[in-house]
Short mmCIF file of C-alpha atoms in Angstrom, two decimals:
data_model
loop_
_atom_site.label_atom_id
_atom_site.label_comp_id
_atom_site.label_asym_id
_atom_site.label_seq_id
_atom_site.Cartn_x
_atom_site.Cartn_y
_atom_site.Cartn_z
CA UNK A 1 -15.52 -15.74 14.06
CA UNK A 2 -15.44 -19.13 15.57
CA UNK A 3 -12.91 -20.98 14.47
CA UNK A 4 -9.87 -19.90 12.59
CA UNK A 5 -8.51 -18.12 9.11
CA UNK A 6 -8.40 -21.17 6.55
CA UNK A 7 -5.86 -20.30 3.13
CA UNK A 8 -5.68 -22.69 0.31
CA UNK A 9 -3.66 -22.21 -2.48
CA UNK A 10 0.21 -22.16 -3.78
CA UNK A 11 3.24 -21.62 -1.29
CA UNK A 12 6.19 -20.10 -3.15
CA UNK A 13 9.81 -19.80 -1.86
CA UNK A 14 10.40 -15.79 -2.27
CA UNK A 15 13.89 -14.06 -1.62
CA UNK A 16 15.67 -11.12 -2.08
CA UNK A 17 19.07 -10.41 -2.76
CA UNK A 18 19.28 -6.95 -2.34
CA UNK A 19 22.65 -4.91 -2.34
CA UNK A 20 24.21 -1.66 -3.84
CA UNK A 21 24.43 -0.15 -7.03
CA UNK A 22 26.60 2.50 -7.85
CA UNK A 23 28.74 1.43 -11.36
CA UNK A 24 28.47 -0.62 -14.65
CA UNK A 25 29.64 -4.21 -15.90
CA UNK A 26 32.69 -3.27 -17.16
CA UNK A 27 31.44 -6.64 -19.63
CA UNK A 28 28.09 -5.59 -20.67
CA UNK A 29 25.53 -2.43 -19.62
CA UNK A 30 24.87 -3.93 -16.69
CA UNK A 31 25.21 -2.48 -13.34
CA UNK A 32 27.02 -4.19 -10.89
CA UNK A 33 25.36 -5.44 -7.25
CA UNK A 34 27.55 -4.58 -4.52
CA UNK A 35 27.60 -6.45 -1.54
CA UNK A 36 24.03 -8.43 -2.15
CA UNK A 37 22.22 -10.68 0.84
CA UNK A 38 19.94 -13.06 0.96
CA UNK A 39 16.01 -12.97 2.85
CA UNK A 40 13.92 -15.74 2.59
CA UNK A 41 9.39 -15.60 2.97
CA UNK A 42 6.74 -17.50 1.74
CA UNK A 43 5.21 -15.62 -0.84
CA UNK A 44 1.41 -16.71 -2.81
CA UNK A 45 -0.72 -18.65 -0.17
CA UNK A 46 1.91 -18.98 2.63
CA UNK A 47 2.29 -14.53 2.02
CA UNK A 48 -1.22 -14.51 1.98
CA UNK A 49 -1.53 -16.85 5.58
CA UNK A 50 1.46 -14.60 6.95
CA UNK A 51 -0.10 -11.73 6.31
CA UNK A 52 -3.73 -12.92 8.56
CA UNK A 53 -0.97 -14.01 11.51
CA UNK A 54 0.08 -11.16 11.56
CA UNK A 55 -2.94 -9.35 11.71
CA UNK A 56 -3.32 -10.98 14.96
CA UNK A 57 -5.50 -14.06 13.48
CA UNK A 58 -5.22 -17.40 14.62
CA UNK A 59 -4.37 -18.76 10.87
CA UNK A 60 -4.06 -22.53 9.26
CA UNK A 61 -2.32 -23.10 5.82
CA UNK A 62 -3.70 -25.80 3.94
CA UNK A 63 -0.98 -25.91 0.90
CA UNK A 64 1.28 -28.40 -1.33
CA UNK A 65 5.38 -28.50 -0.14
CA UNK A 66 7.46 -30.32 -2.55
CA UNK A 67 9.86 -32.64 -0.21
CA UNK A 68 12.82 -31.06 -0.72
CA UNK A 69 15.35 -28.13 1.20
CA UNK A 70 13.31 -25.91 -0.29
CA UNK A 71 9.45 -26.69 0.12
CA UNK A 72 11.55 -27.67 4.61
CA UNK A 73 12.60 -23.99 3.97
CA UNK A 74 9.15 -23.35 3.53
CA UNK A 75 7.63 -24.78 6.69
CA UNK A 76 10.14 -23.35 8.62
CA UNK A 77 8.78 -20.28 8.49
CA UNK A 78 5.15 -20.67 8.88
CA UNK A 79 6.00 -23.02 11.83
CA UNK A 80 7.38 -19.88 13.10
CA UNK A 81 5.02 -17.51 12.88
CA UNK A 82 3.25 -19.88 15.04
CA UNK A 83 0.84 -20.93 11.42
CA UNK A 84 -0.53 -24.33 11.49
CA UNK A 85 0.58 -26.05 8.26
CA UNK A 86 -1.43 -29.08 6.59
CA UNK A 87 0.44 -30.39 3.65
CA UNK A 88 -1.07 -32.25 1.14
CA UNK A 89 2.82 -32.57 -1.08
CA UNK A 90 3.91 -31.30 -3.56
CA UNK A 91 5.89 -33.61 -6.76
CA UNK A 92 8.82 -32.41 -7.71
CA UNK A 93 10.80 -28.91 -6.30
CA UNK A 94 9.22 -25.99 -5.05
CA UNK A 95 8.97 -23.40 -7.09
CA UNK A 96 11.66 -20.15 -5.83
CA UNK A 97 10.46 -16.68 -7.29
CA UNK A 98 14.04 -14.40 -6.78
CA UNK A 99 14.29 -10.58 -7.36
CA UNK A 100 17.56 -9.03 -7.50
CA UNK A 101 17.41 -4.97 -5.93
CA UNK A 102 19.40 -2.37 -4.95
CA UNK A 103 17.97 1.16 -3.70
CA UNK A 104 14.38 -0.36 -3.09
CA UNK A 105 13.41 -1.18 -6.65
CA UNK A 106 13.38 -4.57 -8.26
CA UNK A 107 16.44 -5.28 -11.41
CA UNK A 108 15.73 -8.97 -12.10
CA UNK A 109 13.69 -11.84 -11.56
CA UNK A 110 14.71 -15.21 -11.54
CA UNK A 111 12.38 -18.40 -11.38
CA UNK A 112 12.92 -21.16 -11.57
CA UNK A 113 11.34 -24.89 -9.47
CA UNK A 114 7.67 -26.12 -10.20
CA UNK A 115 7.22 -27.21 -13.25
CA UNK A 116 4.77 -29.53 -13.79
CA UNK A 117 4.48 -30.53 -9.41
CA UNK A 118 1.31 -33.20 -8.67
CA UNK A 119 -0.11 -31.32 -5.98
CA UNK A 120 -1.35 -34.46 -3.84
CA UNK A 121 -5.40 -34.83 -2.68
CA UNK A 122 -7.49 -32.86 -0.74
CA UNK A 123 -6.77 -35.06 2.66
CA UNK A 124 -8.78 -35.47 5.58
CA UNK A 125 -7.07 -33.21 8.22
CA UNK A 126 -6.54 -30.59 5.64
CA UNK A 127 -11.45 -31.19 4.39
CA UNK A 128 -11.34 -31.71 8.52
CA UNK A 129 -9.33 -27.90 8.57
CA UNK A 130 -11.58 -26.46 6.11
CA UNK A 131 -15.13 -27.95 7.76
CA UNK A 132 -12.95 -25.98 11.31
CA UNK A 133 -12.80 -22.12 9.75
CA UNK A 134 -13.97 -19.49 10.17
CA UNK A 135 -13.63 -17.50 7.25
CA UNK A 136 -11.81 -19.14 4.32
CA UNK A 137 -9.54 -17.62 1.31
CA UNK A 138 -8.34 -19.19 -1.27
CA UNK A 139 -5.58 -17.86 -2.52
CA UNK A 140 -4.60 -19.97 -6.10
CA UNK A 141 -1.49 -19.54 -7.86
CA UNK A 142 -2.62 -21.82 -10.32
CA UNK A 143 -0.72 -24.93 -9.51
CA UNK A 144 -3.45 -27.28 -8.82
CA UNK A 145 -3.79 -26.61 -4.63
CA UNK A 146 -7.01 -24.35 -4.73
CA UNK A 147 -8.36 -26.60 -8.43
CA UNK A 148 -7.99 -30.59 -5.44
CA UNK A 149 -11.58 -28.21 -3.53
CA UNK A 150 -14.72 -29.34 -5.00
CA UNK A 151 -17.18 -27.68 -2.97
CA UNK A 152 -17.01 -24.25 -0.31
CA UNK A 153 -18.20 -24.44 3.06
CA UNK A 154 -21.09 -21.73 4.36
CA UNK A 155 -18.51 -19.61 6.41
CA UNK A 156 -16.88 -16.32 4.51
CA UNK A 157 -14.62 -17.26 1.94
CA UNK A 158 -12.87 -15.49 -0.51
CA UNK A 159 -11.46 -16.10 -3.73
CA UNK A 160 -8.35 -13.69 -5.65
CA UNK A 161 -7.81 -16.21 -8.79
CA UNK A 162 -4.99 -16.47 -11.51
CA UNK A 163 -5.05 -16.75 -14.76
CA UNK A 164 -3.35 -19.98 -14.22
CA UNK A 165 -5.80 -21.61 -12.13
CA UNK A 166 -9.92 -22.17 -12.82
CA UNK A 167 -13.12 -20.43 -12.06
CA UNK A 168 -13.60 -19.83 -8.33
CA UNK A 169 -16.34 -22.62 -7.25
CA UNK A 170 -19.78 -20.94 -7.17
CA UNK A 171 -21.00 -19.58 -3.92
CA UNK A 172 -17.97 -17.58 -3.35
CA UNK A 173 -18.39 -14.15 -0.93
CA UNK A 174 -15.73 -12.41 -2.76
CA UNK A 175 -14.10 -12.57 -5.62
CA UNK A 176 -10.92 -10.00 -5.69
CA UNK A 177 -9.09 -10.98 -9.54
CA UNK A 178 -7.27 -7.37 -10.19
CA UNK A 179 -7.66 -5.47 -13.38
CA UNK A 180 -5.56 -8.14 -16.08
CA UNK A 181 -6.51 -10.73 -14.07
CA UNK A 182 -10.13 -9.62 -14.87
CA UNK A 183 -9.97 -9.08 -18.79
CA UNK A 184 -8.68 -12.62 -18.96
CA UNK A 185 -11.69 -14.76 -17.26
CA UNK A 186 -14.22 -11.83 -19.11
CA UNK A 187 -12.49 -12.67 -23.06
CA UNK A 188 -11.80 -9.38 -23.43
CA UNK A 189 -10.75 -6.28 -22.70
CA UNK A 190 -12.25 -3.25 -20.87
CA UNK A 191 -11.99 0.43 -21.00
CA UNK A 192 -12.93 2.94 -18.48
CA UNK A 193 -15.38 2.70 -15.17
CA UNK A 194 -18.23 1.53 -16.56
CA UNK A 195 -16.17 -0.86 -19.23
CA UNK A 196 -14.60 -2.59 -15.46
CA UNK A 197 -17.89 -1.43 -13.65
CA UNK A 198 -20.19 -4.47 -16.94
CA UNK A 199 -16.51 -6.72 -16.29
CA UNK A 200 -17.73 -7.31 -12.87
CA UNK A 201 -21.42 -7.93 -13.27
CA UNK A 202 -20.64 -10.82 -15.19
CA UNK A 203 -17.90 -12.17 -13.55
CA UNK A 204 -19.80 -12.49 -10.76
CA UNK A 205 -23.01 -13.91 -12.94
CA UNK A 206 -20.42 -16.57 -14.05
CA UNK A 207 -18.90 -17.17 -10.34
CA UNK A 208 -21.91 -16.92 -8.85
CA UNK A 209 -20.00 -14.70 -6.17
CA UNK A 210 -21.36 -13.12 -3.69
CA UNK A 211 -19.41 -9.91 -4.48
CA UNK A 212 -17.29 -8.96 -7.06
CA UNK A 213 -13.65 -6.54 -5.81
CA UNK A 214 -12.38 -5.74 -8.84
CA UNK A 215 -9.09 -4.13 -7.72
CA UNK A 216 -7.15 -1.74 -9.64
CA UNK A 217 -4.31 -0.54 -8.76
CA UNK A 218 -3.22 3.08 -7.08
CA UNK A 219 -6.72 3.73 -7.30
CA UNK A 220 -8.87 1.63 -5.18
CA UNK A 221 -11.41 -1.30 -6.29
CA UNK A 222 -14.69 -1.11 -7.87
CA UNK A 223 -17.38 -3.82 -5.67
CA UNK A 224 -20.53 -5.03 -7.45
CA UNK A 225 -22.70 -7.06 -4.87
CA UNK A 226 -26.11 -6.26 -7.55
CA UNK A 227 -27.45 -6.14 -11.09
CA UNK A 228 -29.58 -3.35 -10.24
CA UNK A 229 -27.76 -1.21 -7.54
CA UNK A 230 -24.89 1.64 -9.13
CA UNK A 231 -21.64 0.42 -7.82
CA UNK A 232 -19.19 1.13 -4.73
CA UNK A 233 -15.72 2.92 -6.05
CA UNK A 234 -13.66 1.99 -2.76
CA UNK A 235 -10.32 5.36 -3.91
CA UNK A 236 -6.63 4.18 -2.11
CA UNK A 237 -4.76 6.69 -0.36
CA UNK A 238 -1.96 8.44 -2.26
CA UNK A 239 1.19 6.78 -1.08
CA UNK A 240 4.50 6.52 -2.67
CA UNK A 241 5.02 2.69 -4.45
CA UNK A 242 8.32 1.48 -4.81
CA UNK A 243 7.55 -2.35 -4.74
CA UNK A 244 3.92 -3.49 -4.93
CA UNK A 245 4.78 -6.87 -5.08
CA UNK A 246 2.37 -8.82 -2.72
CA UNK A 247 -0.59 -5.99 -3.06
CA UNK A 248 -3.04 -8.45 -4.23
CA UNK A 249 -2.29 -10.94 -1.37
CA UNK A 250 -2.35 -7.97 1.23
CA UNK A 251 -6.19 -7.14 -0.33
CA UNK A 252 -7.72 -10.80 -0.52
CA UNK A 253 -6.00 -11.32 2.50
CA UNK A 254 -7.56 -8.00 4.91
CA UNK A 255 -10.41 -8.14 3.52
CA UNK A 256 -11.24 -12.16 4.58
CA UNK A 257 -10.46 -10.85 7.66
CA UNK A 258 -12.82 -8.81 7.37
CA UNK A 259 -15.96 -10.09 6.37
CA UNK A 260 -15.11 -13.10 9.66
CA UNK A 261 -15.00 -10.32 12.22
CA UNK A 262 -18.68 -9.47 10.78
CA UNK A 263 -17.81 -6.55 8.50
CA UNK A 264 -20.05 -6.09 5.83
CA UNK A 265 -18.64 -6.55 1.78
CA UNK A 266 -18.43 -3.19 1.01
CA UNK A 267 -17.01 -1.99 4.87
CA UNK A 268 -13.77 -5.49 3.95
CA UNK A 269 -13.28 -3.69 0.74
CA UNK A 270 -13.11 -0.73 1.49
CA UNK A 271 -10.84 -1.71 4.73
CA UNK A 272 -8.98 -3.74 2.26
CA UNK A 273 -8.02 -1.33 0.36
CA UNK A 274 -6.93 0.92 2.75
CA UNK A 275 -4.59 -2.11 3.72
CA UNK A 276 -2.86 -2.89 0.60
CA UNK A 277 -2.43 1.46 0.76
CA UNK A 278 -0.50 1.19 3.83
CA UNK A 279 1.40 -2.56 2.50
CA UNK A 280 2.36 -0.62 0.07
CA UNK A 281 3.80 2.44 0.30
CA UNK A 282 5.85 0.63 3.70
CA UNK A 283 7.42 -1.40 1.01
CA UNK A 284 5.53 -4.29 -0.48
CA UNK A 285 6.36 -8.40 0.55
CA UNK A 286 10.43 -6.64 0.24
CA UNK A 287 9.77 -4.76 3.92
CA UNK A 288 8.71 -8.28 5.57
CA UNK A 289 11.72 -10.06 5.86
CA UNK A 290 11.01 -13.79 8.34
CA UNK A 291 12.04 -12.86 11.97
CA UNK A 292 10.41 -9.39 11.55
CA UNK A 293 6.95 -8.71 13.38
CA UNK A 294 5.96 -5.70 10.53
CA UNK A 295 2.14 -5.47 10.80
CA UNK A 296 -0.19 -3.25 8.62
CA UNK A 297 -3.31 -2.78 9.92
CA UNK A 298 -6.62 -0.40 9.31
CA UNK A 299 -5.35 2.97 10.40
CA UNK A 300 -5.05 6.13 10.41
CA UNK A 301 -3.18 8.31 7.84
CA UNK A 302 0.89 8.21 8.11
CA UNK A 303 2.37 10.51 10.61
CA UNK A 304 4.65 12.86 8.97
CA UNK A 305 7.85 10.77 11.72
CA UNK A 306 7.18 7.95 10.36
CA UNK A 307 7.35 8.42 7.11
CA UNK A 308 10.44 10.53 6.89
CA UNK A 309 12.15 7.81 7.80
CA UNK A 310 11.09 5.35 5.69
CA UNK A 311 12.27 7.60 3.26
CA UNK A 312 15.14 8.33 4.87
CA UNK A 313 16.60 5.06 5.75
CA UNK A 314 15.74 3.76 1.98
CA UNK A 315 18.35 6.63 0.71
CA UNK A 316 15.40 8.54 -0.27
CA UNK A 317 15.17 12.56 -0.53
CA UNK A 318 12.44 13.80 2.02
CA UNK A 319 11.02 17.31 0.96
CA UNK A 320 8.85 20.00 3.33
CA UNK A 321 7.72 23.25 2.67
CA UNK A 322 5.10 24.73 5.19
CA UNK A 323 2.63 27.57 5.51
CA UNK A 324 -0.63 28.30 7.24
CA UNK A 325 -2.70 27.27 3.77
CA UNK A 326 -5.95 29.17 4.35
CA UNK A 327 -8.49 28.91 1.33
CA UNK A 328 -6.08 26.51 -0.41
CA UNK A 329 -5.67 27.85 -4.03
CA UNK A 330 -3.78 27.92 -7.59
CA UNK A 331 -0.24 29.86 -5.98
CA UNK A 332 -1.15 26.66 -2.94
CA UNK A 333 -0.92 24.40 -5.10
CA UNK A 334 2.21 26.00 -7.84
CA UNK A 335 4.31 25.88 -4.50
CA UNK A 336 3.91 22.17 -3.25
CA UNK A 337 3.53 20.17 -6.21
CA UNK A 338 6.74 22.18 -7.25
CA UNK A 339 8.21 21.42 -3.70
CA UNK A 340 7.25 17.17 -3.53
CA UNK A 341 9.44 17.93 -7.83
CA UNK A 342 12.21 18.06 -5.47
CA UNK A 343 12.77 14.92 -4.09
CA UNK A 344 10.83 11.22 -2.86
CA UNK A 345 8.01 12.29 -0.36
CA UNK A 346 6.83 16.44 0.98
CA UNK A 347 5.74 16.75 3.96
CA UNK A 348 3.81 20.25 5.11
CA UNK A 349 4.22 21.71 8.40
CA UNK A 350 0.77 23.11 9.18
CA UNK A 351 0.67 26.93 11.26
CA UNK A 352 -2.67 25.38 13.91
CA UNK A 353 -5.25 28.25 14.89
CA UNK A 354 -3.46 29.59 17.97
CA UNK A 355 -0.16 30.35 15.54
CA UNK A 356 -2.27 31.37 12.75
CA UNK A 357 -3.84 33.71 15.53
CA UNK A 358 -0.88 35.18 16.05
CA UNK A 359 0.34 35.46 12.72
CA UNK A 360 -2.74 37.49 10.78
CA UNK A 361 -5.06 38.28 13.36
CA UNK A 362 -8.18 37.41 15.97
CA UNK A 363 -10.41 36.40 12.23
CA UNK A 364 -7.80 34.42 11.44
CA UNK A 365 -8.18 30.66 9.83
CA UNK A 366 -11.05 30.73 8.07
CA UNK A 367 -10.79 27.03 8.59
CA UNK A 368 -9.84 24.72 11.23
CA UNK A 369 -6.65 23.07 11.67
CA UNK A 370 -8.07 20.01 10.87
CA UNK A 371 -9.46 20.91 8.27
CA UNK A 372 -6.63 22.69 6.38
CA UNK A 373 -5.26 19.54 7.39
CA UNK A 374 -7.14 16.78 5.69
CA UNK A 375 -7.39 18.84 2.33
CA UNK A 376 -3.65 18.97 2.08
CA UNK A 377 -3.77 15.71 3.07
CA UNK A 378 -6.11 15.01 0.14
CA UNK A 379 -3.38 16.92 -2.64
CA UNK A 380 -1.43 13.71 -4.45
CA UNK A 381 1.60 15.97 -3.66
CA UNK A 382 1.52 15.57 0.10
CA UNK A 383 2.82 12.41 2.16
CA UNK A 384 2.53 13.86 5.62
CA UNK A 385 0.83 16.50 7.40
CA UNK A 386 2.71 17.84 10.62
CA UNK A 387 0.65 20.54 12.53
CA UNK A 388 2.81 23.06 14.33
CA UNK A 389 2.18 25.27 18.08
CA UNK A 390 5.49 27.20 16.74
CA UNK A 391 5.20 30.32 15.30
CA UNK A 392 7.37 29.41 13.30
CA UNK A 393 8.58 25.64 12.14
CA UNK A 394 12.03 25.79 13.79
CA UNK A 395 11.57 23.04 15.89
CA UNK A 396 9.80 20.55 13.73
CA UNK A 397 11.87 20.26 11.46
CA UNK A 398 14.72 19.97 14.26
CA UNK A 399 12.51 17.11 15.01
CA UNK A 400 12.65 16.00 11.69
CA UNK A 401 15.63 17.51 9.34
CA UNK A 402 14.56 16.83 5.51
CA UNK A 403 17.10 17.48 2.79
CA UNK A 404 15.21 20.16 1.50
CA UNK A 405 13.37 23.36 2.23
CA UNK A 406 11.77 24.80 0.26
CA UNK A 407 9.57 27.96 0.70
CA UNK A 408 6.86 29.68 -1.45
CA UNK A 409 7.08 33.45 -1.86
CA UNK A 410 10.52 36.78 -2.26
CA UNK A 411 12.48 35.46 -0.21
CA UNK A 412 16.23 35.93 1.24
CA UNK A 413 17.07 32.90 2.39
CA UNK A 414 19.09 35.70 5.44
CA UNK A 415 14.60 35.60 6.14
CA UNK A 416 14.32 31.98 6.57
CA UNK A 417 15.11 30.97 9.85
CA UNK A 418 14.62 27.52 9.11
CA UNK A 419 17.80 27.81 6.74
CA UNK A 420 20.36 27.89 9.79
CA UNK A 421 18.41 24.34 11.21
CA UNK A 422 18.20 23.40 7.34
CA UNK A 423 21.97 23.65 7.36
CA UNK A 424 23.15 22.67 10.43
CA UNK A 425 22.60 19.27 9.24
CA UNK A 426 23.42 19.32 5.91
CA UNK A 427 20.32 19.59 4.00
CA UNK A 428 19.21 22.47 2.28
CA UNK A 429 16.20 25.89 1.47
CA UNK A 430 15.40 26.69 -1.57
CA UNK A 431 13.60 29.45 -2.39
CA UNK A 432 9.66 28.38 -5.52
CA UNK A 433 8.33 30.37 -7.48
CA UNK A 434 4.72 31.90 -5.79
CA UNK A 435 2.21 33.13 -8.80
CA UNK A 436 1.24 36.36 -9.07
CA UNK A 437 -2.02 38.17 -7.35
CA UNK A 438 -3.21 34.96 -5.49
CA UNK A 439 -3.31 34.84 -1.36
CA UNK A 440 -5.78 33.83 0.60
CA UNK A 441 -5.84 37.65 2.18
CA UNK A 442 -6.65 38.47 -1.56
CA UNK A 443 -9.93 35.79 -1.39
CA UNK A 444 -10.71 37.50 1.38
CA UNK A 445 -11.43 40.77 1.11
CA UNK A 446 -12.96 40.19 -2.88
CA UNK A 447 -14.86 38.28 -0.90
CA UNK A 448 -16.28 41.69 1.53
CA UNK A 449 -16.14 43.41 -1.39
CA UNK A 450 -19.64 41.60 -2.30
CA UNK A 451 -21.12 40.87 0.58
CA UNK A 452 -21.25 44.86 0.97
#
């Protein structure tokens, strides 16, 4: 793009109060949060601008800040990220959202300020910034900034609507309501994929948008750009989700950035789904306190080491299992699902092709290692796969140090060399029941018999 990405919308001040919860209050059945610490960050359009900036883009934020301590703090947070702020002025106090959190989850949210605050008119500096934009993102939070717009520039534009705001202006390249917002603007709830498709088409015509990407949570997004063409469904990868806060801003800012790079709407939506999924997997908005440099760019599947580190940092239980998984069958799936139920994430240690040949003979594996890895990764119960070359996963376990090692089959712990590794760092080895009569070798023999 030739100009910066300009974000127009309402900015909030988000605060996280994070502590430990180990007991209930003696005077009420509520948790006691011990040793809380507070961190602050921009929310709303400010978060969208921050995420776009951390993608490496030049960003201008047209917003409205109150003349109070909260407004001054927001300006400082934004300018520390090298985001140019064009302030329309906000009458009243800064809207703040305070979330009390423990163990990676929110316990309570307190909303203050921002009620009835008057937003100033679109100023000359604001109009000049919008006219110079290479791409535009309207992050409407229904507090008046988006309503100051009267027309859209002829650049790639993403409009992220809000039930308290108005309809997107005609001419947006892409509108990005979530399911609840789509129900609100359509005036009726949609059911099923066909219902969502009809709803997205209705909104596209009403808003005169080039396309509508209706985000449907963990299922990804549905894109409609033509009434006669089949919708595009961009599925989301299966990732752990402890807090989806900010996922919509990550989706919209990623889509706007990709459109500004020349991507088609279908490419932008697919990339935005991947980016939002990575954002949620990393912990959502709470993972980006002021001063950090976390980036959630679109990339390959998260490495096993990163999954384990993230889980361990948040005090969660890591489960690992391993095997060849050649010709995945019901017995494999049963063990994988049982293993995942023991903790908060499951890492599969997968024998490499060379390792399988040494263990099973020169005619195995039937399926190469990267294809086997891709199939395992697609399972909802698997969070990461790591391929190893040795005959046993002992070296991989020494590096990853999971809390639980789960093995399917009829084993005694003394028969598993992995048990000693787990015991060295306080982990636990368990054996899971295996479905009788299911094995890759049996499938191969049966196939050979029918071939003869």
